[in-house]
Amino acid sequence: MKGVVFNLLEEAVTRSFGPEVWDDLVDEADVSGAYTSLGNYSDDEIVQLVAVAATKLSLSPSEVLRWFGEKAMPILKERYGALFVGHPSAKNFVLSVNSIIHPEVRKLYAGAACPYFHFKTGEEGATLMSYQSSRKMCDLAHGFIKGASKLFCEEVDIHHLSCMNHGADRCLMEVKWHQ
């Protein structure tokens, strides 16, 4: 996993709980804690950090990933504002992830293994989003969508219809946008 993800997690934790909590998470997870945005790090390190955070906060790892995604979105906008330009809504922004956002991520961070999302329109205008990745971090994507909706001052409902973390071969989410 690219170091930029670890940097976002550190910033989200530090902003919400303070730098000493980040240091505690790093110590308890027994990971290096020194991440450069261009570096590549084992997926196991993010899994360990999330597991320790879940224990400390009495949350599930899924809840921690959702929290992280939501808190990371404003940080992403601060750091990479150009990715948000020209998007009139959260839905428009999220639907551009494969064609605009992830290609830019790959330019900035060579070797980034970004997940690929499949989108189609469901009932009543909902978006069906399919996610398949060996990382099984659909809850992080869920949090990013929530965070994007907040940035655009919109409401969104997200329902997981199937999930790799519960034995399915892919994750499928129904995303209902309220503008």
PDB file of C-alpha atoms in Angstrom:
ATOM      1  CA  MET A   1       0.000   0.000   0.000  1.00  0.00           C
ATOM      2  CA  LYS A   2       1.237   3.481  -0.813  1.00  0.00           C
ATOM      3  CA  GLY A   3       2.549   5.638   1.999  1.00  0.00           C
ATOM      4  CA  VAL A   4       0.081   8.397   1.162  1.00  0.00           C
ATOM      5  CA  VAL A   5      -2.680   6.226   2.689  1.00  0.00           C
ATOM      6  CA  PHE A   6      -0.683   5.895   5.908  1.00  0.00           C
ATOM      7  CA  ASN A   7      -0.036   9.653   5.878  1.00  0.00           C
ATOM      8  CA  LEU A   8      -3.785  10.257   5.575  1.00  0.00           C
ATOM      9  CA  LEU A   9      -4.480   7.895   8.460  1.00  0.00           C
ATOM     10  CA  GLU A  10      -1.865   9.604  10.620  1.00  0.00           C
ATOM     11  CA  GLU A  11      -3.319  13.032   9.815  1.00  0.00           C
ATOM     12  CA  ALA A  12      -6.888  11.896  10.498  1.00  0.00           C
ATOM     13  CA  VAL A  13      -5.922  10.367  13.845  1.00  0.00           C
ATOM     14  CA  THR A  14      -3.765  13.338  14.836  1.00  0.00           C
ATOM     15  CA  ARG A  15      -6.461  15.878  13.967  1.00  0.00           C
ATOM     16  CA  SER A  16      -9.165  13.953  15.809  1.00  0.00           C
ATOM     17  CA  PHE A  17      -7.270  12.592  18.825  1.00  0.00           C
ATOM     18  CA  GLY A  18      -3.831  14.195  18.941  1.00  0.00           C
ATOM     19  CA  PRO A  19      -0.300  13.071  18.007  1.00  0.00           C
ATOM     20  CA  GLU A  20       0.144  11.012  21.164  1.00  0.00           C
ATOM     21  CA  VAL A  21      -2.721   8.706  20.094  1.00  0.00           C
ATOM     22  CA  TRP A  22      -1.041   8.143  16.725  1.00  0.00           C
ATOM     23  CA  ASP A  23       2.207   7.295  18.522  1.00  0.00           C
ATOM     24  CA  ASP A  24       0.324   4.860  20.781  1.00  0.00           C
ATOM     25  CA  LEU A  25      -1.293   3.160  17.759  1.00  0.00           C
ATOM     26  CA  VAL A  26       2.076   2.783  16.031  1.00  0.00           C
ATOM     27  CA  ASP A  27       3.675   1.350  19.187  1.00  0.00           C
ATOM     28  CA  GLU A  28       0.843  -1.075  19.907  1.00  0.00           C
ATOM     29  CA  ALA A  29       0.582  -2.188  16.274  1.00  0.00           C
ATOM     30  CA  ASP A  30       4.358  -2.747  16.253  1.00  0.00           C
ATOM     31  CA  VAL A  31       4.785  -1.020  12.882  1.00  0.00           C
ATOM     32  CA  SER A  32       7.430   1.478  11.765  1.00  0.00           C
ATOM     33  CA  GLY A  33       5.226   4.582  11.789  1.00  0.00           C
ATOM     34  CA  ALA A  34       7.635   6.380   9.464  1.00  0.00           C
ATOM     35  CA  TYR A  35       5.825   6.547   6.122  1.00  0.00           C
ATOM     36  CA  THR A  36       6.756   8.581   3.081  1.00  0.00           C
ATOM     37  CA  SER A  37       3.999   9.346   0.617  1.00  0.00           C
ATOM     38  CA  LEU A  38       5.931   7.718  -2.241  1.00  0.00           C
ATOM     39  CA  GLY A  39       6.920   4.621  -0.269  1.00  0.00           C
ATOM     40  CA  ASN A  40       5.359   1.181  -0.550  1.00  0.00           C
ATOM     41  CA  TYR A  41       4.395  -0.598   2.652  1.00  0.00           C
ATOM     42  CA  SER A  42       2.901  -3.919   3.540  1.00  0.00           C
ATOM     43  CA  ASP A  43      -0.883  -4.062   3.626  1.00  0.00           C
ATOM     44  CA  ASP A  44      -0.415  -5.872   6.939  1.00  0.00           C
ATOM     45  CA  GLU A  45       0.715  -2.600   8.537  1.00  0.00           C
ATOM     46  CA  ILE A  46      -2.565  -0.814   7.786  1.00  0.00           C
ATOM     47  CA  VAL A  47      -4.470  -3.897   8.950  1.00  0.00           C
ATOM     48  CA  GLN A  48      -2.523  -3.833  12.236  1.00  0.00           C
ATOM     49  CA  LEU A  49      -3.107  -0.110  12.759  1.00  0.00           C
ATOM     50  CA  VAL A  50      -6.829  -0.519  12.089  1.00  0.00           C
ATOM     51  CA  ALA A  51      -7.052  -3.524  14.426  1.00  0.00           C
ATOM     52  CA  VAL A  52      -5.350  -1.636  17.271  1.00  0.00           C
ATOM     53  CA  ALA A  53      -7.548   1.428  16.684  1.00  0.00           C
ATOM     54  CA  ALA A  54     -10.642  -0.784  16.713  1.00  0.00           C
ATOM     55  CA  THR A  55      -9.651  -2.279  20.072  1.00  0.00           C
ATOM     56  CA  LYS A  56      -8.787   1.112  21.610  1.00  0.00           C
ATOM     57  CA  LEU A  57     -12.037   2.710  20.409  1.00  0.00           C
ATOM     58  CA  SER A  58     -14.288  -0.319  20.999  1.00  0.00           C
ATOM     59  CA  LEU A  59     -15.245  -0.330  17.327  1.00  0.00           C
ATOM     60  CA  SER A  60     -15.089  -2.942  14.611  1.00  0.00           C
ATOM     61  CA  PRO A  61     -12.329  -2.710  11.987  1.00  0.00           C
ATOM     62  CA  SER A  62     -15.099  -1.905   9.469  1.00  0.00           C
ATOM     63  CA  GLU A  63     -16.210   1.068  11.551  1.00  0.00           C
ATOM     64  CA  VAL A  64     -12.628   2.306  11.854  1.00  0.00           C
ATOM     65  CA  LEU A  65     -12.119   2.096   8.069  1.00  0.00           C
ATOM     66  CA  ARG A  66     -15.365   3.989   7.456  1.00  0.00           C
ATOM     67  CA  TRP A  67     -14.330   6.659   9.962  1.00  0.00           C
ATOM     68  CA  PHE A  68     -10.910   6.917   8.331  1.00  0.00           C
ATOM     69  CA  GLY A  69     -12.326   7.289   4.812  1.00  0.00           C
ATOM     70  CA  GLU A  70     -14.732   9.977   5.935  1.00  0.00           C
ATOM     71  CA  LYS A  71     -12.064  11.941   7.840  1.00  0.00           C
ATOM     72  CA  ALA A  72      -9.495  11.548   5.035  1.00  0.00           C
ATOM     73  CA  MET A  73     -11.622  13.164   2.333  1.00  0.00           C
ATOM     74  CA  PRO A  74     -11.197  16.792   3.518  1.00  0.00           C
ATOM     75  CA  ILE A  75      -7.464  16.155   3.912  1.00  0.00           C
ATOM     76  CA  LEU A  76      -7.325  14.856   0.344  1.00  0.00           C
ATOM     77  CA  LYS A  77      -9.085  17.999  -0.862  1.00  0.00           C
ATOM     78  CA  GLU A  78      -6.592  20.194   1.006  1.00  0.00           C
ATOM     79  CA  ARG A  79      -3.606  18.344  -0.452  1.00  0.00           C
ATOM     80  CA  TYR A  80      -4.898  17.534  -3.935  1.00  0.00           C
ATOM     81  CA  GLY A  81      -7.521  20.175  -4.635  1.00  0.00           C
ATOM     82  CA  ALA A  82      -7.149  19.836  -8.408  1.00  0.00           C
ATOM     83  CA  LEU A  83      -8.785  16.400  -8.232  1.00  0.00           C
ATOM     84  CA  PHE A  84     -11.983  18.035  -6.985  1.00  0.00           C
ATOM     85  CA  VAL A  85     -12.172  20.826  -9.562  1.00  0.00           C
ATOM     86  CA  GLY A  86     -15.029  20.572 -12.029  1.00  0.00           C
ATOM     87  CA  HIS A  87     -17.155  18.189 -10.011  1.00  0.00           C
ATOM     88  CA  PRO A  88     -20.582  19.675  -9.250  1.00  0.00           C
ATOM     89  CA  SER A  89     -21.626  16.895  -6.865  1.00  0.00           C
ATOM     90  CA  ALA A  90     -20.345  14.045  -4.739  1.00  0.00           C
ATOM     91  CA  LYS A  91     -21.895  11.561  -7.150  1.00  0.00           C
ATOM     92  CA  ASN A  92     -20.053  13.116 -10.095  1.00  0.00           C
ATOM     93  CA  PHE A  93     -16.818  13.068  -8.091  1.00  0.00           C
ATOM     94  CA  VAL A  94     -17.195   9.436  -6.994  1.00  0.00           C
ATOM     95  CA  LEU A  95     -18.128   8.266 -10.491  1.00  0.00           C
ATOM     96  CA  SER A  96     -14.880   9.803 -11.791  1.00  0.00           C
ATOM     97  CA  VAL A  97     -12.652   7.715  -9.541  1.00  0.00           C
ATOM     98  CA  ASN A  98     -11.645   5.218 -12.273  1.00  0.00           C
ATOM     99  CA  SER A  99     -11.249   7.679 -15.124  1.00  0.00           C
ATOM    100  CA  ILE A 100      -9.822  10.785 -13.464  1.00  0.00           C
ATOM    101  CA  ILE A 101      -8.804  10.299  -9.855  1.00  0.00           C
ATOM    102  CA  HIS A 102      -6.994   6.948  -9.881  1.00  0.00           C
ATOM    103  CA  PRO A 103      -5.022   7.760 -13.079  1.00  0.00           C
ATOM    104  CA  GLU A 104      -3.811  10.938 -11.362  1.00  0.00           C
ATOM    105  CA  VAL A 105      -2.920   8.922  -8.261  1.00  0.00           C
ATOM    106  CA  ARG A 106      -0.890   6.556 -10.441  1.00  0.00           C
ATOM    107  CA  LYS A 107       0.946   9.532 -11.988  1.00  0.00           C
ATOM    108  CA  LEU A 108       1.823  10.911  -8.570  1.00  0.00           C
ATOM    109  CA  TYR A 109       2.573   7.546  -6.978  1.00  0.00           C
ATOM    110  CA  ALA A 110       4.093   5.097  -9.452  1.00  0.00           C
ATOM    111  CA  GLY A 111       3.072   1.537  -8.731  1.00  0.00           C
ATOM    112  CA  ALA A 112      -0.059   2.440  -6.781  1.00  0.00           C
ATOM    113  CA  ALA A 113      -2.418  -0.546  -6.826  1.00  0.00           C
ATOM    114  CA  CYS A 114      -5.694   1.331  -6.868  1.00  0.00           C
ATOM    115  CA  PRO A 115      -8.886  -0.707  -6.705  1.00  0.00           C
ATOM    116  CA  TYR A 116     -11.209  -0.597  -9.677  1.00  0.00           C
ATOM    117  CA  PHE A 117     -14.883   0.140  -9.245  1.00  0.00           C
ATOM    118  CA  HIS A 118     -17.763  -0.828 -11.517  1.00  0.00           C
ATOM    119  CA  PHE A 119     -20.774   1.452 -11.492  1.00  0.00           C
ATOM    120  CA  LYS A 120     -24.269   1.046 -12.851  1.00  0.00           C
ATOM    121  CA  THR A 121     -27.583   2.696 -12.189  1.00  0.00           C
ATOM    122  CA  GLY A 122     -29.962   0.773  -9.956  1.00  0.00           C
ATOM    123  CA  GLU A 123     -33.544   1.298  -8.919  1.00  0.00           C
ATOM    124  CA  GLU A 124     -34.805   4.822  -8.316  1.00  0.00           C
ATOM    125  CA  GLY A 125     -31.531   6.357  -9.513  1.00  0.00           C
ATOM    126  CA  ALA A 126     -29.347   4.640  -6.939  1.00  0.00           C
ATOM    127  CA  THR A 127     -25.788   3.822  -7.930  1.00  0.00           C
ATOM    128  CA  LEU A 128     -24.683   0.213  -7.662  1.00  0.00           C
ATOM    129  CA  MET A 129     -20.967   0.118  -6.990  1.00  0.00           C
ATOM    130  CA  SER A 130     -19.011  -3.096  -7.258  1.00  0.00           C
ATOM    131  CA  TYR A 131     -15.613  -3.338  -5.567  1.00  0.00           C
ATOM    132  CA  GLN A 132     -13.159  -6.183  -5.833  1.00  0.00           C
ATOM    133  CA  SER A 133      -9.694  -6.040  -4.312  1.00  0.00           C
ATOM    134  CA  SER A 134      -7.434  -8.432  -2.452  1.00  0.00           C
ATOM    135  CA  ARG A 135      -7.311  -5.792   0.308  1.00  0.00           C
ATOM    136  CA  LYS A 136     -11.037  -6.215   1.047  1.00  0.00           C
ATOM    137  CA  MET A 137     -11.314  -2.608   2.209  1.00  0.00           C
ATOM    138  CA  CYS A 138     -14.759  -1.793   0.886  1.00  0.00           C
ATOM    139  CA  ASP A 139     -15.456  -0.037   4.178  1.00  0.00           C
ATOM    140  CA  LEU A 140     -12.724   2.474   3.367  1.00  0.00           C
ATOM    141  CA  ALA A 141     -14.471   3.178   0.044  1.00  0.00           C
ATOM    142  CA  HIS A 142     -17.730   3.543   2.004  1.00  0.00           C
ATOM    143  CA  GLY A 143     -16.072   6.153   4.219  1.00  0.00           C
ATOM    144  CA  PHE A 144     -14.614   8.011   1.243  1.00  0.00           C
ATOM    145  CA  ILE A 145     -18.103   8.260  -0.290  1.00  0.00           C
ATOM    146  CA  LYS A 146     -19.523   9.581   3.002  1.00  0.00           C
ATOM    147  CA  GLY A 147     -16.674  12.069   3.225  1.00  0.00           C
ATOM    148  CA  ALA A 148     -17.195  13.228  -0.352  1.00  0.00           C
ATOM    149  CA  SER A 149     -20.904  13.752   0.275  1.00  0.00           C
ATOM    150  CA  LYS A 150     -20.096  15.948   3.271  1.00  0.00           C
ATOM    151  CA  LEU A 151     -17.626  18.000   1.214  1.00  0.00           C
ATOM    152  CA  PHE A 152     -20.362  18.671  -1.324  1.00  0.00           C
ATOM    153  CA  CYS A 153     -22.935  19.332   1.440  1.00  0.00           C
ATOM    154  CA  GLU A 154     -25.019  16.364   0.358  1.00  0.00           C
ATOM    155  CA  GLU A 155     -26.580  13.352   2.041  1.00  0.00           C
ATOM    156  CA  VAL A 156     -25.931   9.781   0.992  1.00  0.00           C
ATOM    157  CA  ASP A 157     -27.183   6.382   2.123  1.00  0.00           C
ATOM    158  CA  ILE A 158     -24.930   3.388   1.529  1.00  0.00           C
ATOM    159  CA  HIS A 159     -26.052  -0.222   1.886  1.00  0.00           C
ATOM    160  CA  HIS A 160     -23.739  -3.209   1.470  1.00  0.00           C
ATOM    161  CA  LEU A 161     -25.607  -5.809  -0.551  1.00  0.00           C
ATOM    162  CA  SER A 162     -22.726  -8.292  -0.575  1.00  0.00           C
ATOM    163  CA  CYS A 163     -19.246  -8.199   0.913  1.00  0.00           C
ATOM    164  CA  MET A 164     -15.987 -10.104   0.499  1.00  0.00           C
ATOM    165  CA  ASN A 165     -15.464  -9.776   4.252  1.00  0.00           C
ATOM    166  CA  HIS A 166     -18.547 -11.966   4.685  1.00  0.00           C
ATOM    167  CA  GLY A 167     -17.704 -14.609   2.093  1.00  0.00           C
ATOM    168  CA  ALA A 168     -18.888 -13.008  -1.152  1.00  0.00           C
ATOM    169  CA  ASP A 169     -16.574 -12.929  -4.179  1.00  0.00           C
ATOM    170  CA  ARG A 170     -16.996  -9.151  -4.467  1.00  0.00           C
ATOM    171  CA  CYS A 171     -18.484  -6.241  -2.625  1.00  0.00           C
ATOM    172  CA  LEU A 172     -21.604  -4.604  -3.953  1.00  0.00           C
ATOM    173  CA  MET A 173     -22.928  -1.385  -2.462  1.00  0.00           C
ATOM    174  CA  GLU A 174     -26.078   0.519  -3.214  1.00  0.00           C
ATOM    175  CA  VAL A 175     -25.441   4.260  -2.975  1.00  0.00           C
ATOM    176  CA  LYS A 176     -28.443   6.588  -2.811  1.00  0.00           C
ATOM    177  CA  TRP A 177     -27.630  10.260  -3.333  1.00  0.00           C
ATOM    178  CA  HIS A 178     -29.805  12.979  -1.807  1.00  0.00           C
ATOM    179  CA  GLN A 179     -29.104  16.470  -3.109  1.00  0.00           C
TER     180      GLN A 179
END
